[in-house]
């Protein structure tokens, strides 16, 4: 069973409770926080109900963005919230296209879409000590929600040479590495992947780059700089920077190249059917040490209880009377007060480092489209990289 509310954390007084679909309820409640009262909107998902499931909402391409309501309607979801932090701005790299791609790993229907960017390349507020960009919220094929870390494993084999794969469909590659881009990436430029360093997102773009296109196990194209445009199904574009670029320059059209990759759940070793990035704030009913107790903002988060069989999707209201929001420490306490054992912070809005608005959408019984249940802090929905969709067969 879920953890009981800890001392000093009161269970909320639920308002506007409605049954959205079998196993899915919507409600909201007010929180007397340190900077003033804020309002939280919740989708309460019972994963024990075999008619109910959750999955990744995304625009069909890693390097793209869309509003949560459009993503939910397009996927036939009965509800959802925005997801991971993402690459929204490139003011430090004039002329470089922002990709819109998320920071962390992403898995859709058991298929690995992308890996995590280096820690120093992430967007969003500081993570708790010891947490990395590989952190995910996911649901396994066993139907249980869990927190985990997804590590990219992969290799580029060129004759007797073995190169470790440094990235999969990522807007930032580790210095000196080779990254793979597949048709999942989309048509967005791959130049951003060679900008910044592992510790400094704003560092200049590398001037030592190369890319090759592999199809049918052979090199079919080679270029001195990363390109753009769709990657054909069955093809892989390898982008190298520094030492990685030097290795790729050795290749000629017709050379044999073998590429493989997978995402591995580092903690549970259990394959995930769905996963997206963010960072944990609550583990085993206890807030993580070092959570921010100062900066209040409009937030989105998820809580897990009932041994992974219940998922609470929470988004704060961004209307003027509630815009003071919560600190990350208060988010952890709020999730604990809801009975969550584990909690995960997602992208939000209201602080200087967070530019997308927290959004929660739900479909009223019999309605053809979802509606936004909270008030986004920007007044309207902003396009996001991905989100969590709630689905019902009822």
Coordinates of C-alpha atoms in Angstrom, one line a residue, residues 2-389:
X2 CA 1.0 3.6 -0.4
X3 CA 2.8 5.4 2.4
X4 CA 0.7 7.1 4.9
X5 CA 0.9 10.9 5.0
X6 CA 4.0 11.8 7.0
X7 CA 3.9 13.9 10.1
X8 CA 3.2 17.5 9.4
X9 CA 1.7 16.7 5.9
X10 CA -2.0 16.9 5.8
X11 CA -4.2 14.9 3.4
X12 CA -5.9 17.3 0.9
X13 CA -9.5 18.3 0.9
X14 CA -10.5 17.2 -2.6
X15 CA -12.8 19.4 -4.7
X16 CA -14.6 18.9 -8.0
X17 CA -14.1 15.1 -8.0
X18 CA -15.2 13.5 -11.2
X19 CA -14.8 10.1 -12.9
X20 CA -13.1 10.8 -16.2
X21 CA -13.0 7.1 -17.3
X22 CA -12.7 3.7 -15.7
X23 CA -9.9 3.9 -13.2
X24 CA -9.3 7.6 -13.8
X25 CA -10.5 10.4 -11.6
X26 CA -9.9 14.2 -11.7
X27 CA -9.9 16.5 -8.7
X28 CA -8.3 19.6 -7.4
X29 CA -7.3 21.0 -4.0
X30 CA -5.7 24.1 -2.5
X31 CA -2.3 24.1 -0.7
X32 CA -1.4 26.7 1.9
X33 CA 2.3 27.1 0.8
X34 CA 5.1 29.3 2.1
X35 CA 4.5 32.0 -0.6
X36 CA 0.7 31.8 -0.4
X37 CA -2.1 29.5 -1.4
X38 CA -1.7 27.6 -4.6
X39 CA -4.1 25.2 -6.4
X40 CA -3.2 21.7 -7.6
X41 CA -5.0 19.7 -10.3
X42 CA -4.8 15.9 -10.2
X43 CA -5.4 13.0 -12.4
X44 CA -5.7 9.9 -10.1
X45 CA -4.9 6.8 -12.2
X46 CA -5.6 3.3 -10.9
X47 CA -3.3 1.0 -12.8
X48 CA -4.9 -2.0 -11.3
X49 CA -7.8 -1.4 -13.6
X50 CA -7.0 -3.5 -16.7
X51 CA -8.9 -1.0 -18.9
X52 CA -6.5 1.8 -17.9
X53 CA -2.9 2.6 -19.0
X54 CA -0.5 5.4 -19.4
X55 CA 1.9 6.1 -22.2
X56 CA 4.2 8.7 -23.8
X57 CA 2.6 11.6 -25.6
X58 CA 5.0 13.1 -28.2
X59 CA 4.6 14.7 -31.6
X60 CA 5.9 11.7 -33.5
X61 CA 9.4 13.1 -33.7
X62 CA 11.9 13.6 -30.9
X63 CA 13.0 17.0 -32.3
X64 CA 9.5 18.6 -32.3
X65 CA 7.0 20.2 -29.9
X66 CA 3.2 20.4 -29.6
X67 CA 0.6 21.4 -27.0
X68 CA -0.5 18.8 -24.5
X69 CA -4.1 19.0 -25.5
X70 CA -3.2 18.4 -29.2
X71 CA -1.0 15.5 -28.2
X72 CA -3.7 13.9 -26.0
X73 CA -6.4 14.3 -28.6
X74 CA -4.2 13.0 -31.4
X75 CA -3.4 9.9 -29.3
X76 CA -7.0 9.3 -28.1
X77 CA -6.0 9.9 -24.5
X78 CA -8.6 10.7 -21.8
X79 CA -6.1 12.9 -20.0
X80 CA -2.5 13.9 -19.6
X81 CA 0.2 16.3 -18.4
X82 CA 3.3 17.8 -19.8
X83 CA 6.6 15.9 -19.4
X84 CA 10.3 16.4 -19.6
X85 CA 12.4 19.6 -19.7
X86 CA 13.6 20.3 -23.2
X87 CA 15.9 22.3 -25.5
X88 CA 13.8 25.4 -26.1
X89 CA 16.4 28.2 -26.6
X90 CA 19.8 28.7 -28.3
X91 CA 20.5 32.3 -27.5
X92 CA 24.1 31.3 -26.6
X93 CA 24.6 29.7 -30.0
X94 CA 23.4 32.3 -32.6
X95 CA 22.2 30.7 -35.8
X96 CA 21.8 27.3 -34.3
X97 CA 18.3 25.9 -34.3
X98 CA 16.7 24.9 -31.0
X99 CA 15.6 21.3 -31.5
X100 CA 12.7 21.1 -29.0
X101 CA 14.0 17.7 -28.0
X102 CA 13.7 16.5 -24.4
X103 CA 16.6 16.3 -21.9
X104 CA 16.2 12.7 -20.6
X105 CA 15.5 9.3 -22.1
X106 CA 12.2 8.5 -23.7
X107 CA 10.5 5.1 -24.4
X108 CA 7.2 4.7 -26.3
X109 CA 5.4 1.4 -26.5
X110 CA 8.6 -0.4 -25.5
X111 CA 10.6 1.3 -28.2
X112 CA 13.7 3.4 -27.2
X113 CA 13.3 6.8 -28.8
X114 CA 16.3 8.6 -27.3
X115 CA 19.0 8.7 -24.6
X116 CA 19.9 11.3 -22.0
X117 CA 22.1 14.4 -22.7
X118 CA 25.1 15.0 -20.5
X119 CA 24.3 16.5 -17.1
X120 CA 25.8 19.9 -18.0
X121 CA 23.7 20.2 -21.1
X122 CA 20.3 20.0 -19.4
X123 CA 17.6 22.7 -19.2
X124 CA 15.7 23.2 -16.0
X125 CA 16.5 23.8 -12.3
X126 CA 19.3 22.1 -10.4
X127 CA 18.7 18.5 -9.7
X128 CA 19.1 17.0 -6.2
X129 CA 22.7 15.8 -5.4
X130 CA 23.6 12.5 -7.0
X131 CA 20.7 12.6 -9.6
X132 CA 21.6 12.5 -13.3
X133 CA 19.8 13.1 -16.6
X134 CA 19.3 9.4 -16.9
X135 CA 16.5 9.5 -14.3
X136 CA 13.1 8.4 -15.6
X137 CA 9.5 7.8 -14.5
X138 CA 8.3 4.7 -16.3
X139 CA 5.8 1.9 -16.4
X140 CA 7.0 -1.7 -17.1
X141 CA 5.4 -4.4 -19.1
X142 CA 4.1 -5.6 -15.7
X143 CA 1.9 -2.6 -15.5
X144 CA 3.6 -1.1 -12.5
X145 CA 4.8 2.5 -12.4
X146 CA 8.4 3.0 -11.0
X147 CA 11.3 5.4 -10.9
X148 CA 14.5 4.2 -12.5
X149 CA 17.5 5.3 -14.6
X150 CA 17.9 4.4 -18.3
X151 CA 21.5 4.1 -19.4
X152 CA 22.3 4.0 -23.1
X153 CA 24.4 1.0 -24.3
X154 CA 25.6 1.0 -27.9
X155 CA 28.4 0.5 -30.2
X156 CA 29.6 1.4 -33.7
X157 CA 31.6 -1.4 -35.3
X158 CA 33.9 -0.5 -38.1
X159 CA 36.0 -3.6 -39.1
X160 CA 38.0 -4.4 -36.0
X161 CA 37.4 -1.0 -34.5
X162 CA 34.7 -0.7 -31.8
X163 CA 33.5 2.8 -30.9
X164 CA 31.1 3.3 -27.9
X165 CA 28.0 5.1 -28.9
X166 CA 27.7 8.4 -27.0
X167 CA 24.1 9.3 -27.8
X168 CA 20.8 8.4 -29.4
X169 CA 18.6 11.1 -30.9
X170 CA 20.0 13.7 -28.5
X171 CA 20.3 17.4 -28.9
X172 CA 23.7 17.2 -27.1
X173 CA 26.4 14.6 -27.5
X174 CA 29.3 14.1 -25.1
X175 CA 32.6 15.7 -26.1
X176 CA 34.7 13.4 -28.3
X177 CA 31.8 10.9 -29.0
X178 CA 29.8 9.5 -31.9
X179 CA 26.0 9.7 -31.7
X180 CA 23.3 8.0 -33.7
X181 CA 20.2 9.7 -35.2
X182 CA 17.4 7.6 -36.6
X183 CA 14.0 8.3 -38.2
X184 CA 12.6 8.9 -34.7
X185 CA 14.6 12.1 -34.6
X186 CA 12.6 13.9 -37.3
X187 CA 13.7 16.6 -39.7
X188 CA 15.3 19.0 -37.2
X189 CA 18.9 20.1 -37.7
X190 CA 21.5 17.9 -36.0
X191 CA 24.0 20.8 -35.5
X192 CA 23.0 21.5 -31.9
X193 CA 24.2 18.0 -30.9
X194 CA 27.8 19.3 -31.3
X195 CA 27.4 22.5 -29.3
X196 CA 28.4 23.0 -25.7
X197 CA 30.4 20.6 -23.5
X198 CA 29.6 18.0 -20.9
X199 CA 29.8 20.6 -18.2
X200 CA 28.8 23.8 -20.0
X201 CA 25.7 24.0 -22.1
X202 CA 26.6 27.5 -23.4
X203 CA 30.1 26.7 -24.6
X204 CA 30.7 27.3 -28.3
X205 CA 29.8 24.7 -30.9
X206 CA 32.6 22.3 -31.9
X207 CA 34.5 23.1 -35.1
X208 CA 35.7 19.5 -35.4
X209 CA 32.6 17.6 -36.6
X210 CA 31.7 14.9 -39.2
X211 CA 28.7 12.8 -40.1
X212 CA 28.0 9.7 -42.2
X213 CA 24.8 8.0 -43.2
X214 CA 24.6 4.2 -42.9
X215 CA 22.0 2.2 -44.8
X216 CA 22.0 -1.6 -45.2
X217 CA 25.2 -1.8 -43.1
X218 CA 27.2 0.4 -45.5
X219 CA 28.2 4.1 -45.6
X220 CA 26.1 5.8 -48.3
X221 CA 26.9 9.5 -47.5
X222 CA 29.6 11.5 -45.8
X223 CA 29.6 15.2 -44.8
X224 CA 31.9 17.5 -42.9
X225 CA 29.1 19.1 -40.8
X226 CA 25.9 17.8 -39.3
X227 CA 22.9 18.1 -41.5
X228 CA 19.1 18.4 -41.3
X229 CA 16.1 16.8 -42.9
X230 CA 14.3 13.5 -42.2
X231 CA 16.4 10.4 -41.6
X232 CA 15.0 7.7 -43.9
X233 CA 13.5 4.6 -42.2
X234 CA 16.2 1.9 -42.0
X235 CA 19.0 4.5 -42.1
X236 CA 21.2 5.8 -39.3
X237 CA 23.1 9.1 -39.3
X238 CA 26.2 9.0 -37.2
X239 CA 27.4 12.4 -36.0
X240 CA 30.9 12.7 -34.5
X241 CA 32.6 15.5 -32.6
X242 CA 36.3 15.9 -31.9
X243 CA 37.7 12.3 -31.5
X244 CA 34.5 10.9 -32.8
X245 CA 34.6 13.0 -35.9
X246 CA 38.2 11.9 -36.6
X247 CA 37.1 8.3 -36.6
X248 CA 34.1 9.0 -38.9
X249 CA 36.4 10.8 -41.4
X250 CA 38.3 7.5 -42.0
X251 CA 35.2 6.1 -43.6
X252 CA 34.4 6.0 -47.3
X253 CA 31.2 5.4 -49.1
X254 CA 30.7 1.7 -49.3
X255 CA 32.5 0.8 -46.1
X256 CA 30.8 -1.6 -43.8
X257 CA 29.5 -0.2 -40.5
X258 CA 27.3 -1.9 -37.8
X259 CA 25.4 0.1 -35.2
X260 CA 23.5 -1.2 -32.3
X261 CA 21.9 0.5 -29.2
X262 CA 19.5 -0.1 -26.4
X263 CA 18.4 1.6 -23.2
X264 CA 19.0 -0.4 -20.0
X265 CA 17.0 0.1 -16.7
X266 CA 20.0 0.5 -14.4
X267 CA 18.1 -0.1 -11.1
X268 CA 15.3 -2.6 -11.7
X269 CA 16.7 -4.2 -14.9
X270 CA 13.1 -4.5 -15.9
X271 CA 12.2 -3.4 -19.5
X272 CA 10.0 -0.3 -19.6
X273 CA 7.0 0.0 -21.9
X274 CA 6.9 3.7 -21.3
X275 CA 9.4 6.2 -19.8
X276 CA 10.3 9.9 -19.8
X277 CA 12.8 12.1 -18.1
X278 CA 12.7 14.6 -15.2
X279 CA 14.1 14.0 -11.7
X280 CA 13.1 12.3 -8.5
X281 CA 12.1 14.3 -5.4
X282 CA 10.7 11.5 -3.2
X283 CA 11.9 8.0 -2.7
X284 CA 10.5 5.4 -0.3
X285 CA 8.2 8.1 1.3
X286 CA 11.2 10.4 2.1
X287 CA 12.1 13.6 0.3
X288 CA 15.5 13.5 -1.4
X289 CA 18.2 15.5 0.5
X290 CA 19.1 18.9 -0.9
X291 CA 15.7 19.8 -2.5
X292 CA 15.3 23.5 -3.1
X293 CA 13.3 25.2 -0.3
X294 CA 13.5 28.7 -1.7
X295 CA 12.3 29.0 -5.3
X296 CA 8.6 28.8 -5.8
X297 CA 7.1 28.2 -9.2
X298 CA 4.2 26.6 -11.1
X299 CA 5.1 22.9 -11.2
X300 CA 4.2 19.6 -12.8
X301 CA 4.9 16.3 -10.9
X302 CA 3.9 12.7 -10.6
X303 CA 3.5 10.5 -7.6
X304 CA 3.6 6.7 -7.3
X305 CA 1.8 4.7 -4.6
X306 CA 0.2 1.3 -4.0
X307 CA 3.4 -0.5 -5.0
X308 CA 3.3 1.1 -8.5
X309 CA -0.4 0.4 -9.1
X310 CA -1.5 4.0 -8.6
X311 CA -0.2 7.1 -10.4
X312 CA -1.0 10.6 -9.4
X313 CA -0.4 13.3 -12.1
X314 CA -0.3 16.7 -10.5
X315 CA -0.1 20.2 -12.2
X316 CA -0.3 23.5 -10.4
X317 CA -2.6 26.3 -11.4
X318 CA -0.9 29.3 -13.1
X319 CA -3.7 31.8 -12.7
X320 CA -2.7 35.1 -11.0
X321 CA -4.3 34.2 -7.6
X322 CA -2.3 30.9 -7.4
X323 CA 0.8 31.7 -9.4
X324 CA 3.1 31.8 -6.4
X325 CA 3.4 28.0 -6.8
X326 CA 5.5 25.6 -4.7
X327 CA 9.2 25.0 -4.0
X328 CA 10.5 21.6 -5.0
X329 CA 10.6 20.6 -1.4
X330 CA 6.9 21.5 -1.1
X331 CA 6.2 19.5 -4.2
X332 CA 7.8 16.5 -2.4
X333 CA 5.7 17.1 0.7
X334 CA 2.5 17.5 -1.3
X335 CA 3.1 14.2 -3.1
X336 CA 3.8 12.5 0.3
X337 CA 0.6 14.0 1.7
X338 CA -1.3 12.3 -1.2
X339 CA 0.1 9.0 -0.1
X340 CA 2.9 8.7 -2.7
X341 CA 6.0 6.7 -1.9
X342 CA 7.9 8.0 -4.9
X343 CA 7.7 11.4 -6.5
X344 CA 9.1 12.8 -9.8
X345 CA 9.4 16.4 -10.9
X346 CA 8.5 17.3 -14.5
X347 CA 8.8 20.5 -16.5
X348 CA 6.8 23.5 -15.2
X349 CA 6.5 27.2 -15.6
X350 CA 7.0 30.3 -13.5
X351 CA 10.8 30.4 -12.8
X352 CA 13.4 31.9 -14.9
X353 CA 14.8 28.6 -16.0
X354 CA 11.5 27.0 -16.8
X355 CA 9.7 28.4 -19.9
X356 CA 7.0 25.9 -20.7
X357 CA 3.7 26.1 -18.9
X358 CA 2.6 23.3 -16.6
X359 CA -0.5 21.8 -18.2
X360 CA -3.1 19.2 -17.2
X361 CA -5.8 18.1 -19.6
X362 CA -8.7 15.7 -19.1
X363 CA -11.7 14.6 -21.1
X364 CA -15.2 15.0 -19.7
X365 CA -17.3 11.9 -20.0
X366 CA -18.9 11.9 -23.5
X367 CA -16.7 14.7 -24.8
X368 CA -14.9 14.4 -28.1
X369 CA -11.9 16.5 -27.0
X370 CA -9.9 17.1 -23.8
X371 CA -10.0 20.4 -22.0
X372 CA -7.2 22.2 -20.1
X373 CA -8.1 21.8 -16.4
X374 CA -5.5 24.1 -14.9
X375 CA -4.7 27.7 -16.0
X376 CA -1.3 27.7 -17.8
X377 CA 0.9 30.5 -16.3
X378 CA 1.5 32.0 -19.8
X379 CA -2.3 32.3 -20.4
X380 CA -2.3 29.7 -23.1
X381 CA -0.7 26.3 -23.6
X382 CA 2.9 26.3 -24.9
X383 CA 4.2 23.5 -27.1
X384 CA 6.2 20.9 -25.2
X385 CA 8.5 18.0 -26.1
X386 CA 6.4 15.2 -24.6
X387 CA 4.0 14.3 -21.8
X388 CA 2.2 11.5 -20.0
X389 CA -1.0 10.3 -21.6

